């Protein structure tokens, strides 16, 4: 495992997983499964079975919806990282935290 994987936030992991699912969904919807859904939707329209049409429409538009959600997750991740770096509260530095040791160090070597 690389050191980079340990720094991933939950939002980053969700974005990566959603991107993978989105790409698989686009591949399936463009291929044979998409044709089957279009044929089932056409059958549902001609036979007046609107629940079948609704299910087919939702499944056909799911890659587009996942792309939008993935884009929103990515944008939120970028904005949250930018916000964290811009508005981070600066804490005491290592040198300030070890002030007692610093005084002993200076007294010993001066």
JSON list of N, CA, C and O in Angstrom, two decimals, residues 48-107:
[
{"chain": "A", "resi": 48, "resn": "UNK", "atom": "N", "xyz": [-48.80, -0.04, -23.37]},
{"chain": "A", "resi": 48, "resn": "UNK", "atom": "CA", "xyz": [-49.34, 0.83, -22.30]},
{"chain": "A", "resi": 48, "resn": "UNK", "atom": "C", "xyz": [-48.98, 0.32, -20.90]},
{"chain": "A", "resi": 48, "resn": "UNK", "atom": "O", "xyz": [-49.78, 0.38, -19.98]},
{"chain": "A", "resi": 49, "resn": "UNK", "atom": "N", "xyz": [-47.79, -0.18, -20.73]},
{"chain": "A", "resi": 49, "resn": "UNK", "atom": "CA", "xyz": [-47.27, -0.59, -19.42]},
{"chain": "A", "resi": 49, "resn": "UNK", "atom": "C", "xyz": [-46.26, 0.47, -18.97]},
{"chain": "A", "resi": 49, "resn": "UNK", "atom": "O", "xyz": [-45.07, 0.38, -19.26]},
{"chain": "A", "resi": 50, "resn": "UNK", "atom": "N", "xyz": [-46.78, 1.43, -18.27]},
{"chain": "A", "resi": 50, "resn": "UNK", "atom": "CA", "xyz": [-45.96, 2.60, -17.96]},
{"chain": "A", "resi": 50, "resn": "UNK", "atom": "C", "xyz": [-44.97, 2.36, -16.83]},
{"chain": "A", "resi": 50, "resn": "UNK", "atom": "O", "xyz": [-43.99, 3.09, -16.73]},
{"chain": "A", "resi": 51, "resn": "UNK", "atom": "N", "xyz": [-45.20, 1.35, -16.02]},
{"chain": "A", "resi": 51, "resn": "UNK", "atom": "CA", "xyz": [-44.18, 1.04, -15.02]},
{"chain": "A", "resi": 51, "resn": "UNK", "atom": "C", "xyz": [-42.92, 0.48, -15.70]},
{"chain": "A", "resi": 51, "resn": "UNK", "atom": "O", "xyz": [-41.80, 0.80, -15.29]},
{"chain": "A", "resi": 52, "resn": "UNK", "atom": "N", "xyz": [-43.09, -0.31, -16.73]},
{"chain": "A", "resi": 52, "resn": "UNK", "atom": "CA", "xyz": [-41.96, -0.82, -17.50]},
{"chain": "A", "resi": 52, "resn": "UNK", "atom": "C", "xyz": [-41.22, 0.33, -18.18]},
{"chain": "A", "resi": 52, "resn": "UNK", "atom": "O", "xyz": [-39.98, 0.37, -18.19]},
{"chain": "A", "resi": 53, "resn": "UNK", "atom": "N", "xyz": [-41.97, 1.27, -18.72]},
{"chain": "A", "resi": 53, "resn": "UNK", "atom": "CA", "xyz": [-41.36, 2.44, -19.37]},
{"chain": "A", "resi": 53, "resn": "UNK", "atom": "C", "xyz": [-40.59, 3.26, -18.34]},
{"chain": "A", "resi": 53, "resn": "UNK", "atom": "O", "xyz": [-39.47, 3.71, -18.61]},
{"chain": "A", "resi": 54, "resn": "UNK", "atom": "N", "xyz": [-41.16, 3.43, -17.15]},
{"chain": "A", "resi": 54, "resn": "UNK", "atom": "CA", "xyz": [-40.50, 4.20, -16.10]},
{"chain": "A", "resi": 54, "resn": "UNK", "atom": "C", "xyz": [-39.21, 3.54, -15.64]},
{"chain": "A", "resi": 54, "resn": "UNK", "atom": "O", "xyz": [-38.18, 4.20, -15.50]},
{"chain": "A", "resi": 55, "resn": "UNK", "atom": "N", "xyz": [-39.25, 2.23, -15.44]},
{"chain": "A", "resi": 55, "resn": "UNK", "atom": "CA", "xyz": [-38.05, 1.51, -15.01]},
{"chain": "A", "resi": 55, "resn": "UNK", "atom": "C", "xyz": [-36.98, 1.58, -16.09]},
{"chain": "A", "resi": 55, "resn": "UNK", "atom": "O", "xyz": [-35.80, 1.83, -15.79]},
{"chain": "A", "resi": 56, "resn": "UNK", "atom": "N", "xyz": [-37.36, 1.39, -17.33]},
{"chain": "A", "resi": 56, "resn": "UNK", "atom": "CA", "xyz": [-36.39, 1.47, -18.43]},
{"chain": "A", "resi": 56, "resn": "UNK", "atom": "C", "xyz": [-35.80, 2.87, -18.54]},
{"chain": "A", "resi": 56, "resn": "UNK", "atom": "O", "xyz": [-34.59, 3.03, -18.78]},
{"chain": "A", "resi": 57, "resn": "UNK", "atom": "N", "xyz": [-36.62, 3.88, -18.39]},
{"chain": "A", "resi": 57, "resn": "UNK", "atom": "CA", "xyz": [-36.13, 5.26, -18.47]},
{"chain": "A", "resi": 57, "resn": "UNK", "atom": "C", "xyz": [-35.15, 5.57, -17.35]},
{"chain": "A", "resi": 57, "resn": "UNK", "atom": "O", "xyz": [-34.11, 6.21, -17.57]},
{"chain": "A", "resi": 58, "resn": "UNK", "atom": "N", "xyz": [-35.48, 5.11, -16.14]},
{"chain": "A", "resi": 58, "resn": "UNK", "atom": "CA", "xyz": [-34.57, 5.35, -15.01]},
{"chain": "A", "resi": 58, "resn": "UNK", "atom": "C", "xyz": [-33.24, 4.65, -15.23]},
{"chain": "A", "resi": 58, "resn": "UNK", "atom": "O", "xyz": [-32.17, 5.22, -15.00]},
{"chain": "A", "resi": 59, "resn": "UNK", "atom": "N", "xyz": [-33.30, 3.40, -15.71]},
{"chain": "A", "resi": 59, "resn": "UNK", "atom": "CA", "xyz": [-32.05, 2.67, -15.96]},
{"chain": "A", "resi": 59, "resn": "UNK", "atom": "C", "xyz": [-31.25, 3.28, -17.11]},
{"chain": "A", "resi": 59, "resn": "UNK", "atom": "O", "xyz": [-30.02, 3.31, -17.07]},
{"chain": "A", "resi": 60, "resn": "UNK", "atom": "N", "xyz": [-31.94, 3.78, -18.13]},
{"chain": "A", "resi": 60, "resn": "UNK", "atom": "CA", "xyz": [-31.23, 4.40, -19.25]},
{"chain": "A", "resi": 60, "resn": "UNK", "atom": "C", "xyz": [-30.59, 5.73, -18.85]},
{"chain": "A", "resi": 60, "resn": "UNK", "atom": "O", "xyz": [-29.54, 6.09, -19.38]},
{"chain": "A", "resi": 61, "resn": "UNK", "atom": "N", "xyz": [-31.22, 6.47, -17.97]},
{"chain": "A", "resi": 61, "resn": "UNK", "atom": "CA", "xyz": [-30.66, 7.76, -17.55]},
{"chain": "A", "resi": 61, "resn": "UNK", "atom": "C", "xyz": [-29.75, 7.66, -16.34]},
{"chain": "A", "resi": 61, "resn": "UNK", "atom": "O", "xyz": [-29.18, 8.65, -15.91]},
{"chain": "A", "resi": 62, "resn": "UNK", "atom": "N", "xyz": [-29.59, 6.46, -15.78]},
{"chain": "A", "resi": 62, "resn": "UNK", "atom": "CA", "xyz": [-28.73, 6.31, -14.61]},
{"chain": "A", "resi": 62, "resn": "UNK", "atom": "C", "xyz": [-27.27, 6.67, -14.86]},
{"chain": "A", "resi": 62, "resn": "UNK", "atom": "O", "xyz": [-26.64, 7.28, -13.99]},
{"chain": "A", "resi": 63, "resn": "UNK", "atom": "N", "xyz": [-26.67, 6.36, -16.03]},
{"chain": "A", "resi": 63, "resn": "UNK", "atom": "CA", "xyz": [-25.29, 6.81, -16.23]},
{"chain": "A", "resi": 63, "resn": "UNK", "atom": "C", "xyz": [-25.15, 8.33, -16.23]},
{"chain": "A", "resi": 63, "resn": "UNK", "atom": "O", "xyz": [-24.20, 8.89, -15.68]},
{"chain": "A", "resi": 64, "resn": "UNK", "atom": "N", "xyz": [-26.13, 9.01, -16.81]},
{"chain": "A", "resi": 64, "resn": "UNK", "atom": "CA", "xyz": [-26.10, 10.47, -16.81]},
{"chain": "A", "resi": 64, "resn": "UNK", "atom": "C", "xyz": [-26.23, 11.01, -15.39]},
{"chain": "A", "resi": 64, "resn": "UNK", "atom": "O", "xyz": [-25.50, 11.94, -14.99]},
{"chain": "A", "resi": 65, "resn": "UNK", "atom": "N", "xyz": [-27.14, 10.43, -14.62]},
{"chain": "A", "resi": 65, "resn": "UNK", "atom": "CA", "xyz": [-27.31, 10.87, -13.24]},
{"chain": "A", "resi": 65, "resn": "UNK", "atom": "C", "xyz": [-26.07, 10.58, -12.40]},
{"chain": "A", "resi": 65, "resn": "UNK", "atom": "O", "xyz": [-25.65, 11.41, -11.58]},
{"chain": "A", "resi": 66, "resn": "UNK", "atom": "N", "xyz": [-25.44, 9.41, -12.63]},
{"chain": "A", "resi": 66, "resn": "UNK", "atom": "CA", "xyz": [-24.21, 9.10, -11.89]},
{"chain": "A", "resi": 66, "resn": "UNK", "atom": "C", "xyz": [-23.07, 10.03, -12.29]},
{"chain": "A", "resi": 66, "resn": "UNK", "atom": "O", "xyz": [-22.24, 10.38, -11.45]},
{"chain": "A", "resi": 67, "resn": "UNK", "atom": "N", "xyz": [-23.04, 10.45, -13.55]},
{"chain": "A", "resi": 67, "resn": "UNK", "atom": "CA", "xyz": [-22.02, 11.40, -13.98]},
{"chain": "A", "resi": 67, "resn": "UNK", "atom": "C", "xyz": [-22.21, 12.74, -13.27]},
{"chain": "A", "resi": 67, "resn": "UNK", "atom": "O", "xyz": [-21.23, 13.36, -12.83]},
{"chain": "A", "resi": 68, "resn": "UNK", "atom": "N", "xyz": [-23.43, 13.18, -13.14]},
{"chain": "A", "resi": 68, "resn": "UNK", "atom": "CA", "xyz": [-23.72, 14.44, -12.45]},
{"chain": "A", "resi": 68, "resn": "UNK", "atom": "C", "xyz": [-23.33, 14.33, -10.97]},
{"chain": "A", "resi": 68, "resn": "UNK", "atom": "O", "xyz": [-22.68, 15.22, -10.42]},
{"chain": "A", "resi": 69, "resn": "UNK", "atom": "N", "xyz": [-23.71, 13.23, -10.33]},
{"chain": "A", "resi": 69, "resn": "UNK", "atom": "CA", "xyz": [-23.38, 13.05, -8.91]},
{"chain": "A", "resi": 69, "resn": "UNK", "atom": "C", "xyz": [-21.86, 12.95, -8.73]},
{"chain": "A", "resi": 69, "resn": "UNK", "atom": "O", "xyz": [-21.30, 13.52, -7.80]},
{"chain": "A", "resi": 70, "resn": "UNK", "atom": "N", "xyz": [-21.18, 12.24, -9.64]},
{"chain": "A", "resi": 70, "resn": "UNK", "atom": "CA", "xyz": [-19.72, 12.12, -9.57]},
{"chain": "A", "resi": 70, "resn": "UNK", "atom": "C", "xyz": [-19.07, 13.49, -9.72]},
{"chain": "A", "resi": 70, "resn": "UNK", "atom": "O", "xyz": [-18.12, 13.82, -9.02]},
{"chain": "A", "resi": 71, "resn": "UNK", "atom": "N", "xyz": [-19.59, 14.30, -10.63]},
{"chain": "A", "resi": 71, "resn": "UNK", "atom": "CA", "xyz": [-19.06, 15.65, -10.80]},
{"chain": "A", "resi": 71, "resn": "UNK", "atom": "C", "xyz": [-19.27, 16.50, -9.55]},
{"chain": "A", "resi": 71, "resn": "UNK", "atom": "O", "xyz": [-18.39, 17.27, -9.16]},
{"chain": "A", "resi": 72, "resn": "UNK", "atom": "N", "xyz": [-20.42, 16.36, -8.92]},
{"chain": "A", "resi": 72, "resn": "UNK", "atom": "CA", "xyz": [-20.68, 17.11, -7.69]},
{"chain": "A", "resi": 72, "resn": "UNK", "atom": "C", "xyz": [-19.76, 16.66, -6.56]},
{"chain": "A", "resi": 72, "resn": "UNK", "atom": "O", "xyz": [-19.22, 17.49, -5.82]},
{"chain": "A", "resi": 73, "resn": "UNK", "atom": "N", "xyz": [-19.56, 15.35, -6.42]},
{"chain": "A", "resi": 73, "resn": "UNK", "atom": "CA", "xyz": [-18.64, 14.83, -5.39]},
{"chain": "A", "resi": 73, "resn": "UNK", "atom": "C", "xyz": [-17.23, 15.34, -5.63]},
{"chain": "A", "resi": 73, "resn": "UNK", "atom": "O", "xyz": [-16.53, 15.72, -4.69]},
{"chain": "A", "resi": 74, "resn": "UNK", "atom": "N", "xyz": [-16.80, 15.33, -6.90]},
{"chain": "A", "resi": 74, "resn": "UNK", "atom": "CA", "xyz": [-15.46, 15.83, -7.22]},
{"chain": "A", "resi": 74, "resn": "UNK", "atom": "C", "xyz": [-15.33, 17.30, -6.89]},
{"chain": "A", "resi": 74, "resn": "UNK", "atom": "O", "xyz": [-14.32, 17.74, -6.33]},
{"chain": "A", "resi": 75, "resn": "UNK", "atom": "N", "xyz": [-16.34, 18.08, -7.25]},
{"chain": "A", "resi": 75, "resn": "UNK", "atom": "CA", "xyz": [-16.30, 19.52, -6.97]},
{"chain": "A", "resi": 75, "resn": "UNK", "atom": "C", "xyz": [-16.31, 19.79, -5.47]},
{"chain": "A", "resi": 75, "resn": "UNK", "atom": "O", "xyz": [-15.57, 20.67, -4.99]},
{"chain": "A", "resi": 76, "resn": "UNK", "atom": "N", "xyz": [-17.11, 19.04, -4.72]},
{"chain": "A", "resi": 76, "resn": "UNK", "atom": "CA", "xyz": [-17.14, 19.22, -3.27]},
{"chain": "A", "resi": 76, "resn": "UNK", "atom": "C", "xyz": [-15.79, 18.85, -2.66]},
{"chain": "A", "resi": 76, "resn": "UNK", "atom": "O", "xyz": [-15.31, 19.52, -1.75]},
{"chain": "A", "resi": 77, "resn": "UNK", "atom": "N", "xyz": [-15.17, 17.79, -3.18]},
{"chain": "A", "resi": 77, "resn": "UNK", "atom": "CA", "xyz": [-13.85, 17.41, -2.68]},
{"chain": "A", "resi": 77, "resn": "UNK", "atom": "C", "xyz": [-12.80, 18.48, -2.94]},
{"chain": "A", "resi": 77, "resn": "UNK", "atom": "O", "xyz": [-11.99, 18.79, -2.07]},
{"chain": "A", "resi": 78, "resn": "UNK", "atom": "N", "xyz": [-12.82, 19.06, -4.12]},
{"chain": "A", "resi": 78, "resn": "UNK", "atom": "CA", "xyz": [-11.86, 20.12, -4.45]},
{"chain": "A", "resi": 78, "resn": "UNK", "atom": "C", "xyz": [-12.10, 21.35, -3.60]},
{"chain": "A", "resi": 78, "resn": "UNK", "atom": "O", "xyz": [-11.16, 21.95, -3.06]},
{"chain": "A", "resi": 79, "resn": "UNK", "atom": "N", "xyz": [-13.36, 21.74, -3.45]},
{"chain": "A", "resi": 79, "resn": "UNK", "atom": "CA", "xyz": [-13.68, 22.93, -2.66]},
{"chain": "A", "resi": 79, "resn": "UNK", "atom": "C", "xyz": [-13.35, 22.71, -1.19]},
{"chain": "A", "resi": 79, "resn": "UNK", "atom": "O", "xyz": [-12.83, 23.61, -0.52]},
{"chain": "A", "resi": 80, "resn": "UNK", "atom": "N", "xyz": [-13.61, 21.50, -0.67]},
{"chain": "A", "resi": 80, "resn": "UNK", "atom": "CA", "xyz": [-13.32, 21.26, 0.75]},
{"chain": "A", "resi": 80, "resn": "UNK", "atom": "C", "xyz": [-11.81, 21.26, 1.01]},
{"chain": "A", "resi": 80, "resn": "UNK", "atom": "O", "xyz": [-11.37, 21.77, 2.04]},
{"chain": "A", "resi": 81, "resn": "UNK", "atom": "N", "xyz": [-11.01, 20.72, 0.08]},
{"chain": "A", "resi": 81, "resn": "UNK", "atom": "CA", "xyz": [-9.57, 20.77, 0.24]},
{"chain": "A", "resi": 81, "resn": "UNK", "atom": "C", "xyz": [-9.06, 22.21, 0.17]},
{"chain": "A", "resi": 81, "resn": "UNK", "atom": "O", "xyz": [-8.18, 22.61, 0.93]},
{"chain": "A", "resi": 82, "resn": "UNK", "atom": "N", "xyz": [-9.61, 22.98, -0.75]},
{"chain": "A", "resi": 82, "resn": "UNK", "atom": "CA", "xyz": [-9.21, 24.39, -0.88]},
{"chain": "A", "resi": 82, "resn": "UNK", "atom": "C", "xyz": [-9.62, 25.18, 0.36]},
{"chain": "A", "resi": 82, "resn": "UNK", "atom": "O", "xyz": [-8.86, 26.00, 0.86]},
{"chain": "A", "resi": 83, "resn": "UNK", "atom": "N", "xyz": [-10.80, 24.91, 0.87]},
{"chain": "A", "resi": 83, "resn": "UNK", "atom": "CA", "xyz": [-11.27, 25.58, 2.07]},
{"chain": "A", "resi": 83, "resn": "UNK", "atom": "C", "xyz": [-10.40, 25.22, 3.27]},
{"chain": "A", "resi": 83, "resn": "UNK", "atom": "O", "xyz": [-10.07, 26.07, 4.09]},
{"chain": "A", "resi": 84, "resn": "UNK", "atom": "N", "xyz": [-10.02, 23.95, 3.35]},
{"chain": "A", "resi": 84, "resn": "UNK", "atom": "CA", "xyz": [-9.19, 23.51, 4.48]},
{"chain": "A", "resi": 84, "resn": "UNK", "atom": "C", "xyz": [-7.81, 24.17, 4.45]},
{"chain": "A", "resi": 84, "resn": "UNK", "atom": "O", "xyz": [-7.27, 24.52, 5.50]},
{"chain": "A", "resi": 85, "resn": "UNK", "atom": "N", "xyz": [-7.26, 24.35, 3.26]},
{"chain": "A", "resi": 85, "resn": "UNK", "atom": "CA", "xyz": [-5.94, 24.98, 3.18]},
{"chain": "A", "resi": 85, "resn": "UNK", "atom": "C", "xyz": [-6.02, 26.50, 3.36]},
{"chain": "A", "resi": 85, "resn": "UNK", "atom": "O", "xyz": [-5.11, 27.10, 3.91]},
{"chain": "A", "resi": 86, "resn": "UNK", "atom": "N", "xyz": [-7.10, 27.10, 2.91]},
{"chain": "A", "resi": 86, "resn": "UNK", "atom": "CA", "xyz": [-7.22, 28.56, 3.01]},
{"chain": "A", "resi": 86, "resn": "UNK", "atom": "C", "xyz": [-7.56, 29.03, 4.42]},
{"chain": "A", "resi": 86, "resn": "UNK", "atom": "O", "xyz": [-7.10, 30.08, 4.86]},
{"chain": "A", "resi": 87, "resn": "UNK", "atom": "N", "xyz": [-8.39, 28.27, 5.12]},
{"chain": "A", "resi": 87, "resn": "UNK", "atom": "CA", "xyz": [-8.89, 28.71, 6.42]},
{"chain": "A", "resi": 87, "resn": "UNK", "atom": "C", "xyz": [-8.41, 27.82, 7.56]},
{"chain": "A", "resi": 87, "resn": "UNK", "atom": "O", "xyz": [-9.08, 27.69, 8.57]},
{"chain": "A", "resi": 88, "resn": "UNK", "atom": "N", "xyz": [-7.26, 27.21, 7.40]},
{"chain": "A", "resi": 88, "resn": "UNK", "atom": "CA", "xyz": [-6.74, 26.36, 8.46]},
{"chain": "A", "resi": 88, "resn": "UNK", "atom": "C", "xyz": [-6.23, 27.23, 9.61]},
{"chain": "A", "resi": 88, "resn": "UNK", "atom": "O", "xyz": [-5.60, 28.26, 9.41]},
{"chain": "A", "resi": 89, "resn": "UNK", "atom": "N", "xyz": [-6.54, 26.80, 10.81]},
{"chain": "A", "resi": 89, "resn": "UNK", "atom": "CA", "xyz": [-6.05, 27.51, 11.99]},
{"chain": "A", "resi": 89, "resn": "UNK", "atom": "C", "xyz": [-4.62, 27.06, 12.24]},
{"chain": "A", "resi": 89, "resn": "UNK", "atom": "O", "xyz": [-4.35, 25.88, 12.40]},
{"chain": "A", "resi": 90, "resn": "UNK", "atom": "N", "xyz": [-3.72, 28.02, 12.30]},
{"chain": "A", "resi": 90, "resn": "UNK", "atom": "CA", "xyz": [-2.32, 27.68, 12.51]},
{"chain": "A", "resi": 90, "resn": "UNK", "atom": "C", "xyz": [-2.10, 27.39, 14.00]},
{"chain": "A", "resi": 90, "resn": "UNK", "atom": "O", "xyz": [-2.39, 28.21, 14.86]},
{"chain": "A", "resi": 91, "resn": "UNK", "atom": "N", "xyz": [-1.59, 26.23, 14.29]},
{"chain": "A", "resi": 91, "resn": "UNK", "atom": "CA", "xyz": [-1.29, 25.86, 15.66]},
{"chain": "A", "resi": 91, "resn": "UNK", "atom": "C", "xyz": [0.15, 26.17, 15.98]},
{"chain": "A", "resi": 91, "resn": "UNK", "atom": "O", "xyz": [0.90, 26.70, 15.16]},
{"chain": "A", "resi": 92, "resn": "UNK", "atom": "N", "xyz": [0.53, 25.84, 17.17]},
{"chain": "A", "resi": 92, "resn": "UNK", "atom": "CA", "xyz": [1.93, 26.08, 17.54]},
{"chain": "A", "resi": 92, "resn": "UNK", "atom": "C", "xyz": [2.87, 25.18, 16.75]},
{"chain": "A", "resi": 92, "resn": "UNK", "atom": "O", "xyz": [2.54, 24.04, 16.44]},
{"chain": "A", "resi": 93, "resn": "UNK", "atom": "N", "xyz": [4.01, 25.72, 16.41]},
{"chain": "A", "resi": 93, "resn": "UNK", "atom": "CA", "xyz": [4.99, 24.94, 15.66]},
{"chain": "A", "resi": 93, "resn": "UNK", "atom": "C", "xyz": [5.71, 23.97, 16.59]},
{"chain": "A", "resi": 93, "resn": "UNK", "atom": "O", "xyz": [5.55, 24.03, 17.81]},
{"chain": "A", "resi": 94, "resn": "UNK", "atom": "N", "xyz": [6.51, 23.10, 15.99]},
{"chain": "A", "resi": 94, "resn": "UNK", "atom": "CA", "xyz": [7.26, 22.15, 16.78]},
{"chain": "A", "resi": 94, "resn": "UNK", "atom": "C", "xyz": [8.20, 22.87, 17.73]},
{"chain": "A", "resi": 94, "resn": "UNK", "atom": "O", "xyz": [8.37, 22.49, 18.87]},
{"chain": "A", "resi": 95, "resn": "UNK", "atom": "N", "xyz": [8.79, 23.95, 17.27]},
{"chain": "A", "resi": 95, "resn": "UNK", "atom": "CA", "xyz": [9.73, 24.71, 18.09]},
{"chain": "A", "resi": 95, "resn": "UNK", "atom": "C", "xyz": [9.03, 25.38, 19.28]},
{"chain": "A", "resi": 95, "resn": "UNK", "atom": "O", "xyz": [9.56, 25.46, 20.37]},
{"chain": "A", "resi": 96, "resn": "UNK", "atom": "N", "xyz": [7.81, 25.83, 19.04]},
{"chain": "A", "resi": 96, "resn": "UNK", "atom": "CA", "xyz": [7.05, 26.47, 20.12]},
{"chain": "A", "resi": 96, "resn": "UNK", "atom": "C", "xyz": [6.54, 25.44, 21.13]},
{"chain": "A", "resi": 96, "resn": "UNK", "atom": "O", "xyz": [6.46, 25.75, 22.32]},
{"chain": "A", "resi": 97, "resn": "UNK", "atom": "N", "xyz": [6.20, 24.27, 20.69]},
{"chain": "A", "resi": 97, "resn": "UNK", "atom": "CA", "xyz": [5.72, 23.24, 21.60]},
{"chain": "A", "resi": 97, "resn": "UNK", "atom": "C", "xyz": [6.82, 22.73, 22.52]},
{"chain": "A", "resi": 97, "resn": "UNK", "atom": "O", "xyz": [6.57, 22.38, 23.66]},
{"chain": "A", "resi": 98, "resn": "UNK", "atom": "N", "xyz": [8.03, 22.73, 22.07]},
{"chain": "A", "resi": 98, "resn": "UNK", "atom": "CA", "xyz": [9.15, 22.20, 22.85]},
{"chain": "A", "resi": 98, "resn": "UNK", "atom": "C", "xyz": [9.95, 23.35, 23.46]},
{"chain": "A", "resi": 98, "resn": "UNK", "atom": "O", "xyz": [11.18, 23.30, 23.53]},
{"chain": "A", "resi": 99, "resn": "UNK", "atom": "N", "xyz": [9.29, 24.38, 23.94]},
{"chain": "A", "resi": 99, "resn": "UNK", "atom": "CA", "xyz": [9.97, 25.55, 24.47]},
{"chain": "A", "resi": 99, "resn": "UNK", "atom": "C", "xyz": [10.81, 25.22, 25.70]},
{"chain": "A", "resi": 99, "resn": "UNK", "atom": "O", "xyz": [11.92, 25.72, 25.84]},
{"chain": "A", "resi": 100, "resn": "UNK", "atom": "N", "xyz": [10.31, 24.37, 26.57]},
{"chain": "A", "resi": 100, "resn": "UNK", "atom": "CA", "xyz": [11.09, 24.01, 27.76]},
{"chain": "A", "resi": 100, "resn": "UNK", "atom": "C", "xyz": [12.40, 23.33, 27.39]},
{"chain": "A", "resi": 100, "resn": "UNK", "atom": "O", "xyz": [13.46, 23.63, 27.94]},
{"chain": "A", "resi": 101, "resn": "UNK", "atom": "N", "xyz": [12.33, 22.43, 26.41]},
{"chain": "A", "resi": 101, "resn": "UNK", "atom": "CA", "xyz": [13.54, 21.76, 25.97]},
{"chain": "A", "resi": 101, "resn": "UNK", "atom": "C", "xyz": [14.48, 22.73, 25.26]},
{"chain": "A", "resi": 101, "resn": "UNK", "atom": "O", "xyz": [15.68, 22.61, 25.35]},
{"chain": "A", "resi": 102, "resn": "UNK", "atom": "N", "xyz": [13.88, 23.69, 24.56]},
{"chain": "A", "resi": 102, "resn": "UNK", "atom": "CA", "xyz": [14.70, 24.68, 23.87]},
{"chain": "A", "resi": 102, "resn": "UNK", "atom": "C", "xyz": [15.50, 25.52, 24.86]},
{"chain": "A", "resi": 102, "resn": "UNK", "atom": "O", "xyz": [16.66, 25.80, 24.64]},
{"chain": "A", "resi": 103, "resn": "UNK", "atom": "N", "xyz": [14.85, 25.89, 25.95]},
{"chain": "A", "resi": 103, "resn": "UNK", "atom": "CA", "xyz": [15.54, 26.69, 26.97]},
{"chain": "A", "resi": 103, "resn": "UNK", "atom": "C", "xyz": [16.69, 25.90, 27.57]},
{"chain": "A", "resi": 103, "resn": "UNK", "atom": "O", "xyz": [17.79, 26.40, 27.75]},
{"chain": "A", "resi": 104, "resn": "UNK", "atom": "N", "xyz": [16.46, 24.62, 27.86]},
{"chain": "A", "resi": 104, "resn": "UNK", "atom": "CA", "xyz": [17.54, 23.78, 28.38]},
{"chain": "A", "resi": 104, "resn": "UNK", "atom": "C", "xyz": [18.66, 23.63, 27.36]},
{"chain": "A", "resi": 104, "resn": "UNK", "atom": "O", "xyz": [19.85, 23.67, 27.69]},
{"chain": "A", "resi": 105, "resn": "UNK", "atom": "N", "xyz": [18.30, 23.49, 26.10]},
{"chain": "A", "resi": 105, "resn": "UNK", "atom": "CA", "xyz": [19.29, 23.34, 25.04]},
{"chain": "A", "resi": 105, "resn": "UNK", "atom": "C", "xyz": [20.16, 24.59, 24.93]},
{"chain": "A", "resi": 105, "resn": "UNK", "atom": "O", "xyz": [21.37, 24.52, 24.84]},
{"chain": "A", "resi": 106, "resn": "UNK", "atom": "N", "xyz": [19.49, 25.75, 24.96]},
{"chain": "A", "resi": 106, "resn": "UNK", "atom": "CA", "xyz": [20.25, 27.01, 24.85]},
{"chain": "A", "resi": 106, "resn": "UNK", "atom": "C", "xyz": [21.12, 27.23, 26.08]},
{"chain": "A", "resi": 106, "resn": "UNK", "atom": "O", "xyz": [22.25, 27.70, 25.97]},
{"chain": "A", "resi": 107, "resn": "UNK", "atom": "N", "xyz": [20.63, 26.89, 27.25]},
{"chain": "A", "resi": 107, "resn": "UNK", "atom": "CA", "xyz": [21.41, 27.08, 28.47]},
{"chain": "A", "resi": 107, "resn": "UNK", "atom": "C", "xyz": [22.62, 26.16, 28.49]},
{"chain": "A", "resi": 107, "resn": "UNK", "atom": "O", "xyz": [23.68, 26.50, 28.98]}
]
